[in-house]
mmCIF file of C-alpha atoms and ligand atoms in Angstrom:
data_model
loop_
_atom_site.group_PDB
_atom_site.id
_atom_site.type_symbol
_atom_site.label_atom_id
_atom_site.label_comp_id
_atom_site.label_asym_id
_atom_site.label_seq_id
_atom_site.Cartn_x
_atom_site.Cartn_y
_atom_site.Cartn_z
ATOM 1 C CA MET A 1 38.572 66.818 -16.740
ATOM 2 C CA ILE A 2 36.924 65.354 -13.651
ATOM 3 C CA SER A 3 34.892 62.983 -15.804
ATOM 4 C CA GLU A 4 37.902 61.147 -17.244
ATOM 5 C CA ASN A 5 39.402 60.758 -13.757
ATOM 6 C CA LEU A 6 36.154 59.393 -12.342
ATOM 7 C CA ILE A 7 35.870 56.714 -15.022
ATOM 8 C CA GLN A 8 39.526 55.782 -14.578
ATOM 9 C CA ASP A 9 39.065 55.447 -10.799
ATOM 10 C CA LEU A 10 35.928 53.366 -11.337
ATOM 11 C CA ASN A 11 37.746 51.011 -13.745
ATOM 12 C CA ILE A 12 40.530 50.489 -11.219
ATOM 13 C CA GLU A 13 38.080 49.719 -8.436
ATOM 14 C CA LEU A 14 36.096 47.355 -10.668
ATOM 15 C CA THR A 15 39.160 45.202 -11.313
ATOM 16 C CA GLU A 16 39.223 44.501 -7.557
ATOM 17 C CA VAL A 17 35.541 43.508 -7.391
ATOM 18 C CA LYS A 18 35.068 39.779 -6.704
ATOM 19 C CA ASN A 19 31.346 39.426 -6.021
ATOM 20 C CA LYS A 20 27.982 41.216 -5.983
ATOM 21 C CA ASN A 21 28.641 42.568 -2.516
ATOM 22 C CA ASP A 22 31.890 44.277 -3.581
ATOM 23 C CA LEU A 23 30.067 45.655 -6.597
ATOM 24 C CA MET A 24 27.276 47.158 -4.462
ATOM 25 C CA ASN A 25 29.922 48.938 -2.372
ATOM 26 C CA VAL A 26 31.533 50.406 -5.459
ATOM 27 C CA LYS A 27 28.157 51.441 -6.813
ATOM 28 C CA SER A 28 27.185 53.306 -3.673
ATOM 29 C CA LYS A 29 30.649 54.918 -3.540
ATOM 30 C CA PHE A 30 30.186 56.399 -7.034
ATOM 31 C CA LEU A 31 26.440 56.888 -7.303
ATOM 32 C CA GLY A 32 25.414 57.067 -3.634
ATOM 33 C CA LYS A 33 24.377 60.189 -1.647
ATOM 34 C CA LYS A 34 27.928 60.951 -0.618
ATOM 35 C CA GLY A 35 29.347 60.101 -4.009
ATOM 36 C CA PRO A 36 30.908 62.413 -6.623
ATOM 37 C CA ILE A 37 27.867 62.546 -8.934
ATOM 38 C CA VAL A 38 25.547 63.856 -6.212
ATOM 39 C CA LYS A 39 28.241 66.298 -5.188
ATOM 40 C CA LEU A 40 28.725 67.582 -8.745
ATOM 41 C CA THR A 41 24.958 67.941 -9.187
ATOM 42 C CA SER A 42 24.608 69.997 -6.044
ATOM 43 C CA GLU A 43 27.357 72.367 -7.235
ATOM 44 C CA LEU A 44 25.221 73.254 -10.303
ATOM 45 C CA LYS A 45 23.239 75.732 -8.197
ATOM 46 C CA SER A 46 26.011 78.335 -8.278
ATOM 47 C CA LEU A 47 26.297 78.354 -12.096
ATOM 48 C CA THR A 48 24.602 80.458 -14.748
ATOM 49 C CA ILE A 49 21.901 78.959 -16.925
ATOM 50 C CA GLU A 50 24.249 78.485 -19.853
ATOM 51 C CA GLU A 51 26.909 76.822 -17.695
ATOM 52 C CA LYS A 52 24.235 74.678 -16.052
ATOM 53 C CA LYS A 53 23.206 73.317 -19.460
ATOM 54 C CA ILE A 54 26.725 72.273 -20.438
ATOM 55 C CA ARG A 55 27.716 70.996 -17.007
ATOM 56 C CA GLY A 56 24.406 69.196 -16.502
ATOM 57 C CA THR A 57 24.704 67.295 -19.791
ATOM 58 C CA GLU A 58 28.274 66.409 -18.910
ATOM 59 C CA ILE A 59 27.268 65.039 -15.476
ATOM 60 C CA ASN A 60 24.437 62.980 -16.997
ATOM 61 C CA ARG A 61 26.852 61.500 -19.516
ATOM 62 C CA ILE A 62 29.278 60.416 -16.813
ATOM 63 C CA LYS A 63 26.483 59.064 -14.694
ATOM 64 C CA SER A 64 25.169 56.827 -17.498
ATOM 65 C CA GLN A 65 28.687 55.700 -18.280
ATOM 66 C CA ILE A 66 29.207 54.693 -14.626
ATOM 67 C CA GLU A 67 25.900 52.824 -14.618
ATOM 68 C CA LEU A 68 26.822 51.073 -17.823
ATOM 69 C CA LEU A 69 30.159 49.890 -16.450
ATOM 70 C CA ILE A 70 28.600 48.699 -13.208
ATOM 71 C CA ASN A 71 25.857 46.786 -15.052
ATOM 72 C CA LYS A 72 28.439 45.226 -17.313
ATOM 73 C CA LYS A 73 30.348 44.011 -14.270
ATOM 74 C CA LEU A 74 27.139 42.741 -12.694
ATOM 75 C CA ASN A 75 26.459 40.670 -15.820
ATOM 76 C CA GLU A 76 29.942 39.236 -15.712
ATOM 77 C CA ILE A 77 29.566 38.217 -12.059
ATOM 78 C CA GLU A 78 26.170 36.629 -12.663
ATOM 79 C CA ASN A 79 27.396 34.694 -15.678
ATOM 80 C CA GLU A 80 30.312 33.436 -13.661
ATOM 81 C CA GLU A 81 27.966 32.253 -10.901
ATOM 82 C CA ILE A 82 25.738 30.437 -13.379
ATOM 83 C CA ASN A 83 28.708 28.737 -14.999
ATOM 84 C CA LYS A 84 30.027 27.666 -11.620
ATOM 85 C CA LYS A 85 26.640 26.179 -10.692
ATOM 86 C CA LEU A 86 26.305 24.434 -14.059
ATOM 87 C CA ASN A 87 29.740 22.895 -13.641
ATOM 88 C CA SER A 88 29.129 21.650 -10.134
ATOM 89 C CA ASP A 89 25.655 20.316 -11.016
ATOM 90 C CA ARG A 90 26.826 18.471 -14.058
ATOM 91 C CA ILE A 91 25.709 14.864 -14.194
ATOM 92 C CA ASP A 92 28.572 12.458 -14.473
ATOM 93 C CA ILE A 93 27.129 9.792 -16.722
ATOM 94 C CA THR A 94 30.150 7.564 -16.128
ATOM 95 C CA LEU A 95 29.270 7.057 -12.426
ATOM 96 C CA PRO A 96 27.722 3.688 -11.587
ATOM 97 C CA GLY A 97 23.926 3.901 -11.035
ATOM 98 C CA LYS A 98 22.133 3.339 -7.729
ATOM 99 C CA ALA A 99 20.562 -0.103 -7.724
ATOM 100 C CA SER A 100 16.832 0.134 -6.948
ATOM 101 C CA SER A 101 15.575 -2.707 -4.831
ATOM 102 C CA PHE A 102 12.516 -4.611 -5.973
ATOM 103 C CA GLY A 103 9.623 -5.646 -3.800
ATOM 104 C CA SER A 104 8.177 -9.135 -3.993
ATOM 105 C CA VAL A 105 4.736 -10.657 -3.823
ATOM 106 C CA HIS A 106 3.751 -11.181 -0.181
ATOM 107 C CA PRO A 107 3.849 -14.892 0.778
ATOM 108 C CA LEU A 108 0.151 -14.832 1.729
ATOM 109 C CA THR A 109 -0.759 -13.368 -1.651
ATOM 110 C CA GLN A 110 1.332 -16.069 -3.347
ATOM 111 C CA ILE A 111 -0.470 -18.796 -1.405
ATOM 112 C CA LEU A 112 -3.864 -17.204 -2.067
ATOM 113 C CA ASP A 113 -3.109 -17.031 -5.800
ATOM 114 C CA GLU A 114 -2.108 -20.712 -5.798
ATOM 115 C CA ILE A 115 -5.333 -21.712 -4.031
ATOM 116 C CA ILE A 116 -7.460 -19.685 -6.446
ATOM 117 C CA ASP A 117 -5.621 -21.215 -9.418
ATOM 118 C CA ILE A 118 -6.261 -24.735 -8.160
ATOM 119 C CA PHE A 119 -9.996 -24.202 -7.585
ATOM 120 C CA GLU A 120 -10.466 -22.362 -10.861
ATOM 121 C CA GLY A 121 -8.863 -25.437 -12.418
ATOM 122 C CA TYR A 122 -11.715 -27.489 -10.892
ATOM 123 C CA GLY A 123 -14.238 -25.127 -12.469
ATOM 124 C CA PHE A 124 -14.996 -22.890 -9.458
ATOM 125 C CA GLN A 125 -15.679 -19.211 -10.094
ATOM 126 C CA THR A 126 -14.035 -16.612 -7.831
ATOM 127 C CA VAL A 127 -16.243 -13.939 -6.266
ATOM 128 C CA GLU A 128 -15.475 -11.314 -3.627
ATOM 129 C CA GLY A 129 -17.712 -9.682 -1.052
ATOM 130 C CA PRO A 130 -17.805 -6.922 1.573
ATOM 131 C CA GLU A 131 -15.698 -7.024 4.751
ATOM 132 C CA ILE A 132 -18.298 -4.930 6.556
ATOM 133 C CA GLU A 133 -21.318 -7.151 6.943
ATOM 134 C CA THR A 134 -24.699 -7.108 8.583
ATOM 135 C CA ASN A 135 -25.824 -9.365 11.365
ATOM 136 C CA PHE A 136 -28.176 -11.011 8.879
ATOM 137 C CA TYR A 137 -25.536 -12.254 6.438
ATOM 138 C CA ASN A 138 -22.818 -13.011 8.977
ATOM 139 C CA PHE A 139 -25.048 -14.878 11.483
ATOM 140 C CA GLU A 140 -28.815 -14.909 11.086
ATOM 141 C CA ALA A 141 -29.102 -16.397 7.566
ATOM 142 C CA LEU A 142 -26.371 -18.897 8.436
ATOM 143 C CA ASN A 143 -28.658 -20.338 11.086
ATOM 144 C CA ILE A 144 -26.857 -18.617 13.967
ATOM 145 C CA PRO A 145 -29.716 -16.763 15.689
ATOM 146 C CA LYS A 146 -29.133 -14.131 18.391
ATOM 147 C CA ASP A 147 -28.148 -15.690 21.718
ATOM 148 C CA HIS A 148 -27.125 -18.902 19.955
ATOM 149 C CA PRO A 149 -24.044 -20.264 21.807
ATOM 150 C CA ALA A 150 -22.257 -20.702 18.455
ATOM 151 C CA ARG A 151 -21.787 -16.931 18.313
ATOM 152 C CA ASP A 152 -19.200 -17.394 21.032
ATOM 153 C CA MET A 153 -17.033 -19.328 18.566
ATOM 154 C CA GLN A 154 -16.337 -16.087 16.796
ATOM 155 C CA ASP A 155 -15.622 -13.034 18.941
ATOM 156 C CA THR A 156 -16.914 -10.185 16.855
ATOM 157 C CA PHE A 157 -15.904 -6.592 16.181
ATOM 158 C CA TYR A 158 -19.175 -4.641 16.040
ATOM 159 C CA LEU A 159 -19.319 -1.277 14.244
ATOM 160 C CA GLU A 160 -22.956 -0.595 15.089
ATOM 161 C CA ASP A 161 -25.748 -2.688 16.521
ATOM 162 C CA ASP A 162 -26.358 -4.705 13.385
ATOM 163 C CA VAL A 163 -23.176 -3.918 11.480
ATOM 164 C CA LEU A 164 -19.919 -5.777 12.024
ATOM 165 C CA LEU A 165 -16.613 -6.831 10.502
ATOM 166 C CA ARG A 166 -17.331 -10.234 9.015
ATOM 167 C CA THR A 167 -16.003 -13.045 11.210
ATOM 168 C CA HIS A 168 -15.799 -15.475 8.282
ATOM 169 C CA THR A 169 -16.317 -15.579 4.525
ATOM 170 C CA SER A 170 -19.478 -17.699 4.901
ATOM 171 C CA PRO A 171 -21.841 -14.695 4.441
ATOM 172 C CA MET A 172 -20.838 -14.932 0.771
ATOM 173 C CA GLN A 173 -22.726 -18.257 0.617
ATOM 174 C CA ILE A 174 -25.920 -16.329 1.322
ATOM 175 C CA ARG A 175 -25.102 -13.391 -0.954
ATOM 176 C CA ILE A 176 -24.434 -15.715 -3.887
ATOM 177 C CA MET A 177 -27.419 -18.022 -3.330
ATOM 178 C CA GLU A 178 -29.950 -15.239 -2.847
ATOM 179 C CA ASN A 179 -29.088 -13.829 -6.288
ATOM 180 C CA ASN A 180 -28.405 -16.996 -8.287
ATOM 181 C CA GLN A 181 -30.058 -20.324 -8.947
ATOM 182 C CA PRO A 182 -28.230 -23.682 -8.761
ATOM 183 C CA PRO A 183 -25.913 -25.036 -9.958
ATOM 184 C CA ILE A 184 -23.511 -22.895 -7.884
ATOM 185 C CA LYS A 185 -19.782 -23.493 -7.853
ATOM 186 C CA ILE A 186 -17.849 -20.618 -6.310
ATOM 187 C CA ILE A 187 -14.943 -19.761 -4.055
ATOM 188 C CA SER A 188 -14.707 -16.460 -2.218
ATOM 189 C CA PRO A 189 -11.361 -15.312 -0.807
ATOM 190 C CA GLY A 190 -10.928 -12.390 1.553
ATOM 191 C CA LYS A 191 -10.118 -10.872 4.928
ATOM 192 C CA VAL A 192 -12.030 -11.771 8.080
ATOM 193 C CA TYR A 193 -11.866 -10.332 11.609
ATOM 194 C CA ARG A 194 -12.081 -11.695 15.153
ATOM 195 C CA CYS A 195 -11.050 -10.345 18.575
ATOM 196 C CA ASP A 196 -8.272 -12.858 18.975
ATOM 197 C CA SER A 197 -4.477 -12.676 19.127
ATOM 198 C CA ASP A 198 -1.693 -15.169 19.897
ATOM 199 C CA VAL A 199 0.878 -17.369 18.060
ATOM 200 C CA THR A 200 -1.740 -18.923 15.800
ATOM 201 C CA HIS A 201 -4.402 -16.160 15.838
ATOM 202 C CA THR A 202 -4.429 -12.575 14.565
ATOM 203 C CA PRO A 203 -7.386 -10.158 14.706
ATOM 204 C CA MET A 204 -7.440 -10.095 10.884
ATOM 205 C CA PHE A 205 -6.770 -13.170 8.791
ATOM 206 C CA HIS A 206 -7.711 -14.603 5.419
ATOM 207 C CA GLN A 207 -10.147 -17.290 4.414
ATOM 208 C CA VAL A 208 -11.283 -18.872 1.195
ATOM 209 C CA GLU A 209 -14.910 -19.941 1.226
ATOM 210 C CA GLY A 210 -16.099 -22.652 -1.109
ATOM 211 C CA LEU A 211 -19.693 -23.453 -2.056
ATOM 212 C CA LEU A 212 -21.076 -26.039 -4.439
ATOM 213 C CA VAL A 213 -24.821 -26.572 -4.823
ATOM 214 C CA ASP A 214 -26.386 -28.903 -7.350
ATOM 215 C CA LYS A 215 -28.492 -32.036 -7.545
ATOM 216 C CA ASP A 216 -27.250 -35.101 -5.591
ATOM 217 C CA ILE A 217 -24.223 -33.552 -3.928
ATOM 218 C CA SER A 218 -22.922 -35.745 -1.111
ATOM 219 C CA PHE A 219 -20.215 -35.725 1.526
ATOM 220 C CA ALA A 220 -18.185 -37.975 -0.791
ATOM 221 C CA ASN A 221 -17.994 -35.095 -3.310
ATOM 222 C CA LEU A 222 -16.756 -32.769 -0.590
ATOM 223 C CA LYS A 223 -14.084 -35.231 0.571
ATOM 224 C CA SER A 224 -12.947 -35.864 -2.949
ATOM 225 C CA ILE A 225 -12.554 -32.162 -3.818
ATOM 226 C CA LEU A 226 -10.652 -31.423 -0.603
ATOM 227 C CA ASN A 227 -8.442 -34.508 -1.041
ATOM 228 C CA ASN A 228 -7.544 -33.388 -4.539
ATOM 229 C CA PHE A 229 -6.947 -29.886 -3.316
ATOM 230 C CA CYS A 230 -4.482 -30.987 -0.607
ATOM 231 C CA HIS A 231 -2.647 -33.111 -3.135
ATOM 232 C CA ASP A 232 -2.433 -30.284 -5.691
ATOM 233 C CA PHE A 233 -1.571 -27.629 -3.109
ATOM 234 C CA PHE A 234 1.208 -29.455 -1.228
ATOM 235 C CA GLN A 235 2.374 -31.417 -4.275
ATOM 236 C CA LYS A 236 3.526 -34.273 -2.089
ATOM 237 C CA ASP A 237 1.896 -37.024 -0.071
ATOM 238 C CA ILE A 238 0.497 -35.460 3.027
ATOM 239 C CA ASN A 239 -1.625 -37.013 5.774
ATOM 240 C CA ILE A 240 -5.035 -35.442 6.295
ATOM 241 C CA ARG A 241 -7.979 -36.383 8.471
ATOM 242 C CA PHE A 242 -11.604 -35.338 8.641
ATOM 243 C CA ARG A 243 -12.778 -34.835 12.213
ATOM 244 C CA PRO A 244 -16.476 -34.508 13.106
ATOM 245 C CA SER A 245 -17.343 -30.972 14.153
ATOM 246 C CA TYR A 246 -20.231 -28.571 14.455
ATOM 247 C CA PHE A 247 -21.262 -25.519 12.458
ATOM 248 C CA PRO A 248 -24.857 -24.277 12.514
ATOM 249 C CA PHE A 249 -24.855 -23.736 8.735
ATOM 250 C CA THR A 250 -23.655 -27.237 7.761
ATOM 251 C CA GLU A 251 -25.008 -30.681 8.641
ATOM 252 C CA PRO A 252 -23.091 -32.902 9.013
ATOM 253 C CA SER A 253 -19.982 -30.824 9.715
ATOM 254 C CA ALA A 254 -16.303 -31.651 9.851
ATOM 255 C CA GLU A 255 -12.917 -30.089 10.251
ATOM 256 C CA LEU A 256 -9.914 -30.997 8.162
ATOM 257 C CA ASP A 257 -6.573 -31.472 9.907
ATOM 258 C CA ILE A 258 -3.236 -31.657 8.159
ATOM 259 C CA GLU A 259 -0.173 -33.404 9.506
ATOM 260 C CA TRP A 260 2.951 -31.310 9.727
ATOM 261 C CA GLU A 261 6.320 -31.444 11.439
ATOM 262 C CA ASN A 262 7.336 -28.869 14.019
ATOM 263 C CA LYS A 263 10.868 -27.499 14.647
ATOM 264 C CA ASN A 264 11.800 -30.551 16.766
ATOM 265 C CA GLY A 265 10.699 -32.992 14.099
ATOM 266 C CA GLU A 266 7.549 -33.976 16.012
ATOM 267 C CA LYS A 267 4.457 -34.791 13.970
ATOM 268 C CA LYS A 268 1.435 -32.594 14.761
ATOM 269 C CA TRP A 269 -2.068 -32.064 13.399
ATOM 270 C CA MET A 270 -3.180 -28.581 12.427
ATOM 271 C CA GLU A 271 -6.779 -27.694 11.721
ATOM 272 C CA VAL A 272 -6.958 -25.822 8.402
ATOM 273 C CA LEU A 273 -10.610 -25.721 7.455
ATOM 274 C CA GLY A 274 -14.219 -26.244 8.458
ATOM 275 C CA CYS A 275 -16.677 -27.878 6.083
ATOM 276 C CA GLY A 276 -19.889 -29.797 5.716
ATOM 277 C CA LEU A 277 -23.064 -30.253 3.714
ATOM 278 C CA VAL A 278 -25.157 -27.098 3.493
ATOM 279 C CA ASN A 279 -27.797 -27.179 6.233
ATOM 280 C CA PRO A 280 -31.326 -27.245 4.696
ATOM 281 C CA LYS A 281 -32.223 -24.418 7.095
ATOM 282 C CA VAL A 282 -29.795 -22.194 5.193
ATOM 283 C CA PHE A 283 -31.516 -23.152 1.923
ATOM 284 C CA ASP A 284 -34.767 -21.921 3.471
ATOM 285 C CA PHE A 285 -33.268 -18.461 3.981
ATOM 286 C CA VAL A 286 -32.440 -18.168 0.263
ATOM 287 C CA ASN A 287 -35.579 -19.938 -1.000
ATOM 288 C CA TYR A 288 -33.814 -22.975 -2.431
ATOM 289 C CA ASP A 289 -35.764 -26.209 -2.545
ATOM 290 C CA ALA A 290 -33.899 -28.490 -0.147
ATOM 291 C CA LYS A 291 -35.704 -31.554 -1.569
ATOM 292 C CA ASN A 292 -34.229 -30.972 -5.001
ATOM 293 C CA TYR A 293 -30.832 -29.603 -4.174
ATOM 294 C CA SER A 294 -27.953 -30.344 -1.858
ATOM 295 C CA GLY A 295 -24.524 -28.829 -1.525
ATOM 296 C CA PHE A 296 -21.310 -28.594 0.389
ATOM 297 C CA ALA A 297 -19.365 -25.664 1.789
ATOM 298 C CA PHE A 298 -15.943 -25.172 3.262
ATOM 299 C CA GLY A 299 -13.956 -22.296 4.722
ATOM 300 C CA MET A 300 -10.187 -22.568 4.851
ATOM 301 C CA GLY A 301 -7.674 -20.488 6.798
ATOM 302 C CA ILE A 302 -5.015 -19.200 4.431
ATOM 303 C CA GLU A 303 -2.468 -18.315 7.109
ATOM 304 C CA ARG A 304 -2.606 -21.885 8.466
ATOM 305 C CA LEU A 305 -2.082 -23.416 5.018
ATOM 306 C CA ALA A 306 0.755 -20.971 4.331
ATOM 307 C CA MET A 307 2.427 -21.786 7.664
ATOM 308 C CA ILE A 308 2.447 -25.510 6.883
ATOM 309 C CA LYS A 309 3.528 -25.126 3.271
ATOM 310 C CA LEU A 310 6.247 -22.552 3.952
ATOM 311 C CA GLY A 311 7.359 -23.868 7.376
ATOM 312 C CA ILE A 312 6.508 -20.686 9.302
ATOM 313 C CA THR A 313 6.065 -21.098 13.063
ATOM 314 C CA ASP A 314 4.462 -17.815 14.119
ATOM 315 C CA ILE A 315 1.472 -16.335 12.283
ATOM 316 C CA ARG A 316 2.503 -12.806 13.269
ATOM 317 C CA TYR A 317 5.537 -12.907 10.912
ATOM 318 C CA PHE A 318 3.091 -12.365 8.047
ATOM 319 C CA TYR A 319 2.177 -8.896 9.271
ATOM 320 C CA GLN A 320 5.431 -7.440 10.608
ATOM 321 C CA ASN A 321 6.663 -6.338 7.175
ATOM 322 C CA ASP A 322 10.171 -7.507 7.995
ATOM 323 C CA ILE A 323 11.987 -7.395 4.653
ATOM 324 C CA LYS A 324 14.387 -10.178 5.748
ATOM 325 C CA PHE A 325 11.427 -12.461 6.356
ATOM 326 C CA LEU A 326 9.525 -11.479 3.215
ATOM 327 C CA LYS A 327 12.580 -11.792 0.940
ATOM 328 C CA GLN A 328 12.769 -15.533 1.631
ATOM 329 C CA PHE A 329 9.716 -16.262 -0.457
HETATM 330 N N1 LIG B 401 -17.089 -20.282 8.500
HETATM 331 C C1 LIG B 401 -16.487 -21.330 9.293
HETATM 332 C C2 LIG B 401 -15.389 -20.698 10.187
HETATM 333 O O1 LIG B 401 -14.957 -19.629 9.882
HETATM 334 C C3 LIG B 401 -15.856 -22.372 8.424
HETATM 335 C C4 LIG B 401 -16.845 -23.116 7.602
HETATM 336 C C5 LIG B 401 -17.162 -22.675 6.322
HETATM 337 C C6 LIG B 401 -17.461 -24.239 8.068
HETATM 338 C C7 LIG B 401 -18.078 -23.361 5.544
HETATM 339 C C8 LIG B 401 -18.339 -24.952 7.335
HETATM 340 C C9 LIG B 401 -18.654 -24.510 6.063
HETATM 341 O O2 LIG B 401 -14.984 -21.276 11.149
#
């Protein structure tokens, strides 16, 4: 019978099939428009009703058998593909792992943490404030009125008329005093901004502000705290000097220089902070009684201190994110 031959032929062809594409070709050869099943079906027309019944059932049987065989083959091919993929994707747990590289704490953060630790050891409390400031806190309340020449000391990034990126951490003196009564003993670390850029200046840098207000605070207290700080921070004998200076918000004012050695072994002085006794005019702005209270303030540049302690010659290294540089600390 034709049916037995068809199935035999199909089985032979299927043994040659290697992939889905081959299988599709075989399928369309047997079940397609020009295939034997369609042909047999079209021949039914010429038969009697009785013959049609028998022949029709026969054709349907062959057709389902062909479909069954083709689906079986399709399953085989798909299983094979999955197994292949599973084998090639298999994780070889005996291979050595990829070492992941660790980051490290940025040198400036390390130095900042050390400074905070030292001052907290002296009983100072750490507070942080906004980098976007108003004219009032950054200048006005610090006794730097509009058109005062001291504003030239700090080239300012303005965001709006009265809103700016703080040029120093000193506005935190005002923010703390206006909401708290003496005694005050705080430091305030953070970022500050000035239009300035060269080997020792970057448009953004870090300061730590210090403020102590109580009864009978004198310049001797300020000198003593800063002396102790230098000793604790550098952990070796280091020459420092106080140099008279001017800040509108302190009176008298000074700058602290630290002696360091440059690449050629020459001794140099580097200014690392400004300081002084709180100007009574500033106390007026926060309604403190200047007859009863006195205080000192200082603002230190973290980059400068880090450069001296770590022996770094160019401030810009801190911000280039060069792993080779950062890994040294
Ligand atoms: N704010 C000053 C500056 O940035 C430093 C300073 C702080 C001076 C506190 C005196 C008292 O230059």
